[in-house]
XYZ file of N, CA and C in Angstrom:
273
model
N 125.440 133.783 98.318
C 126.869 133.767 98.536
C 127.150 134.173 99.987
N 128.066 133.682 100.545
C 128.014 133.628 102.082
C 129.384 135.230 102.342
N 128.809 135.653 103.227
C 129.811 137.024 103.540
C 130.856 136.185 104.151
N 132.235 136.877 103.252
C 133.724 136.873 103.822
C 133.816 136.938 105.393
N 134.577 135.477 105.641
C 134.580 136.202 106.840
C 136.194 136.796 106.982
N 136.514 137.376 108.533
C 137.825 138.275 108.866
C 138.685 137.028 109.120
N 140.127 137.683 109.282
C 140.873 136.571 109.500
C 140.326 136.525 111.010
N 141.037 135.106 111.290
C 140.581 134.825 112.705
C 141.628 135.300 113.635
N 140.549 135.447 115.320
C 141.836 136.505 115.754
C 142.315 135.228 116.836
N 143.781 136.045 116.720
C 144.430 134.956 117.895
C 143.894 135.031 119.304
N 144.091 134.229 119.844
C 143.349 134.044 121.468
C 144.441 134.700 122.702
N 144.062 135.214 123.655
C 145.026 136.214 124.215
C 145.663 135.242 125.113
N 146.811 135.420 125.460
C 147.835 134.365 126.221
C 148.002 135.349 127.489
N 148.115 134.477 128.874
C 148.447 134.763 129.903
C 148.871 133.924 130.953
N 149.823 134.009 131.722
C 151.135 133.475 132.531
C 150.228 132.758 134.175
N 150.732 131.717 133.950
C 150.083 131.130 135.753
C 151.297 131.991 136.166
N 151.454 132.111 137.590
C 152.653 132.478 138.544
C 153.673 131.856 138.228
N 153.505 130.706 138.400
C 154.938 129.839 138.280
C 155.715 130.437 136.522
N 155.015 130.043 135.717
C 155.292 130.886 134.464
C 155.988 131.599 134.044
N 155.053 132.757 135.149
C 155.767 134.272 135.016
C 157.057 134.159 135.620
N 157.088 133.125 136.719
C 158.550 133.662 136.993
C 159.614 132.887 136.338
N 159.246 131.867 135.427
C 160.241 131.074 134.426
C 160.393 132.168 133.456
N 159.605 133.098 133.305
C 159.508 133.926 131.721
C 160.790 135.386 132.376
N 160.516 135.704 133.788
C 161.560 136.812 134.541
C 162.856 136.015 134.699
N 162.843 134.596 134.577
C 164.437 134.280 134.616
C 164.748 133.779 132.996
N 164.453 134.042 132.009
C 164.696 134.026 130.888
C 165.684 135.622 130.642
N 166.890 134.668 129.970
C 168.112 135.528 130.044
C 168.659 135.758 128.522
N 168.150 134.276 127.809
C 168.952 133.904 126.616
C 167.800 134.408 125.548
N 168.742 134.639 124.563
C 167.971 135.698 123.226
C 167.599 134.481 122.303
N 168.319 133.632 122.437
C 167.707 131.993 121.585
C 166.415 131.362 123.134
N 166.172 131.251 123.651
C 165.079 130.940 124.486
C 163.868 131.622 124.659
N 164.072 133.146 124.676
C 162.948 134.105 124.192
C 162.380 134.034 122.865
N 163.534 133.738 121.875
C 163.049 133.600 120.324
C 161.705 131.888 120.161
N 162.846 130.995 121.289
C 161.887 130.007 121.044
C 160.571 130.332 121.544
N 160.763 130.494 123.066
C 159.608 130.726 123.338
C 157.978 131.563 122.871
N 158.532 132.663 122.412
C 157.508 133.865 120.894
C 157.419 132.666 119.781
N 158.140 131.933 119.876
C 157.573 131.174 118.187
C 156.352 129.749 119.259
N 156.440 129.630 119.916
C 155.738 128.458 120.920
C 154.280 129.013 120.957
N 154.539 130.610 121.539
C 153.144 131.084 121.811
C 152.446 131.516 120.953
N 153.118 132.272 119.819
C 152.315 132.496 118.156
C 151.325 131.051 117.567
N 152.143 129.646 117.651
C 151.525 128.974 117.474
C 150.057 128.727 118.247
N 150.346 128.682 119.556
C 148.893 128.330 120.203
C 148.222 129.083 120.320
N 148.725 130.736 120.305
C 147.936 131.846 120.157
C 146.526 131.748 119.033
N 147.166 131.198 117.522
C 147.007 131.349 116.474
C 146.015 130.009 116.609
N 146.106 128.663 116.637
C 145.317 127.924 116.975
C 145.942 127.145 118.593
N 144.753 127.716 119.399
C 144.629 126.790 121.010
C 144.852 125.423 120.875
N 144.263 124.785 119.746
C 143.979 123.089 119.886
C 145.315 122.825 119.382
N 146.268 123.082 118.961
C 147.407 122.571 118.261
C 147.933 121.736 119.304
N 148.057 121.889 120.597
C 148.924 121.224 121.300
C 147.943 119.941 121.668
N 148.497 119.140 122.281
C 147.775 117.452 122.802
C 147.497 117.101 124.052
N 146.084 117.186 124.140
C 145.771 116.703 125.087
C 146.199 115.773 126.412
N 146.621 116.637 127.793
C 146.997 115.693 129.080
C 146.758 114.372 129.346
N 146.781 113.291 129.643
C 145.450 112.350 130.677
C 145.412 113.277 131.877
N 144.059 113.006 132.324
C 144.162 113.772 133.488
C 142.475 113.856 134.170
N 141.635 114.011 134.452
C 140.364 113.708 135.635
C 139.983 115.030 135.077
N 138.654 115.388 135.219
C 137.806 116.355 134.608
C 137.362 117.309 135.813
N 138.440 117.298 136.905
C 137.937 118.002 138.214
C 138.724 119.425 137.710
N 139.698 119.482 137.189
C 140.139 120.869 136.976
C 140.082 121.445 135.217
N 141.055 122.171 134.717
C 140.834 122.687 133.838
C 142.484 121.701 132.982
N 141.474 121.245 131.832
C 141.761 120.119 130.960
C 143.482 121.052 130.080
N 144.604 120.116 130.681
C 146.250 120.771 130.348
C 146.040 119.811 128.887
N 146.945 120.929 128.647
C 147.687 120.723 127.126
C 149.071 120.601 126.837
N 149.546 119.930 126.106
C 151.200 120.421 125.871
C 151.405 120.711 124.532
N 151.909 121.680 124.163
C 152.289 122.025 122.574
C 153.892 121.766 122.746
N 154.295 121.067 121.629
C 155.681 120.979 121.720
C 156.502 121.268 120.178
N 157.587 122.153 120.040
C 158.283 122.268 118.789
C 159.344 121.801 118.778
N 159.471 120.806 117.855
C 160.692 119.813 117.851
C 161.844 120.836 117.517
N 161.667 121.965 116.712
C 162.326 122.690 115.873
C 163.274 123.572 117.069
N 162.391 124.000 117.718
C 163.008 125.342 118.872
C 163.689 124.606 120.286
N 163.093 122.848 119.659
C 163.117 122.234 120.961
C 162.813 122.823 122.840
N 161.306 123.127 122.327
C 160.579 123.844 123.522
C 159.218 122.883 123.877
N 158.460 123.146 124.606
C 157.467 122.492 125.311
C 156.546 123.214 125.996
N 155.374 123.755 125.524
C 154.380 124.618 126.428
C 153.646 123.807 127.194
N 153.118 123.789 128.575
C 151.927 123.264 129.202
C 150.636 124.438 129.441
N 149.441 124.085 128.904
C 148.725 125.455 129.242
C 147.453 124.340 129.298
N 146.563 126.115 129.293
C 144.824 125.204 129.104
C 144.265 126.774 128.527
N 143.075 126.174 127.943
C 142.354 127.192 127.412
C 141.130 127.405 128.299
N 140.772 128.854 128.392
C 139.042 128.694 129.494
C 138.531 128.796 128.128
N 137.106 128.790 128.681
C 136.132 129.154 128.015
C 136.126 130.762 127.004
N 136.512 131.084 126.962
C 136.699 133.005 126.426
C 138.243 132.573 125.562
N 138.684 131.575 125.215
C 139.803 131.198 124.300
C 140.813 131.743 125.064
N 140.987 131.838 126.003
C 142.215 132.779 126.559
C 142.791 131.552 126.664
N 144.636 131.748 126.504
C 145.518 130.405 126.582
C 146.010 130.767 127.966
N 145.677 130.132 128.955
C 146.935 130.667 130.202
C 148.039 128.866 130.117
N 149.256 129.494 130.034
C 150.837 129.074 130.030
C 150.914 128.434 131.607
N 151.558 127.432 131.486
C 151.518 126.949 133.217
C 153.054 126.936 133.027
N 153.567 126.411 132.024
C 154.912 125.783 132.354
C 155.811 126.157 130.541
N 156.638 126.543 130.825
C 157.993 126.764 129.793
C 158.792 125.833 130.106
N 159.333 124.688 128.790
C 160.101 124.038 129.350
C 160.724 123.948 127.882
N 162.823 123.739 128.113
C 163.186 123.102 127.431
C 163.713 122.244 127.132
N 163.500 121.343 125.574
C 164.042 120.221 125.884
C 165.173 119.862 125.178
């Protein structure tokens, strides 16, 4: 019988520059709400969002998008599951 495994842990999220300073001009209490429900998701699983086109010279972007919050993440994952956020956008 195979040992239980733990729940799985979410992957740690962190801000390019540009990011951070979309996340310091966040004012609205409905845009923060969307945004925490955007990053729980990719936190929780990285691959959820869809793959860029894009050349294999840099680090392969993603976009997760919630029709619901009507929001739009751009990120990438490294190697160590860490999600770094490039872009907050809404739509």
């Amino acid at each position: 019988m195979p040992a239980p495994r733990g729940p799985r842990r979410r992957a740690r999220i962190a801000f390019s520059d540009s990011a951070a300073k979309q996340l310091d001009s966040i004012t609205s209490e409905a845009e923060l709400h969307a945004l925490d429900r955007a990053l729980v998701v990719i936190s929780v699983d990285p691959d959820a969002g869809e793959p860029l086109p894009g050349d294999s010279t840099g680090p392969r972007l993603r976009q997760y998008a919630d029709d619901v919050e009507h929001v739009r993440l751009l990120y990438w994952v490294t190697a160590l599951q860490t999600v770094v956020v490039v872009a907050f956008i809404e739509v």
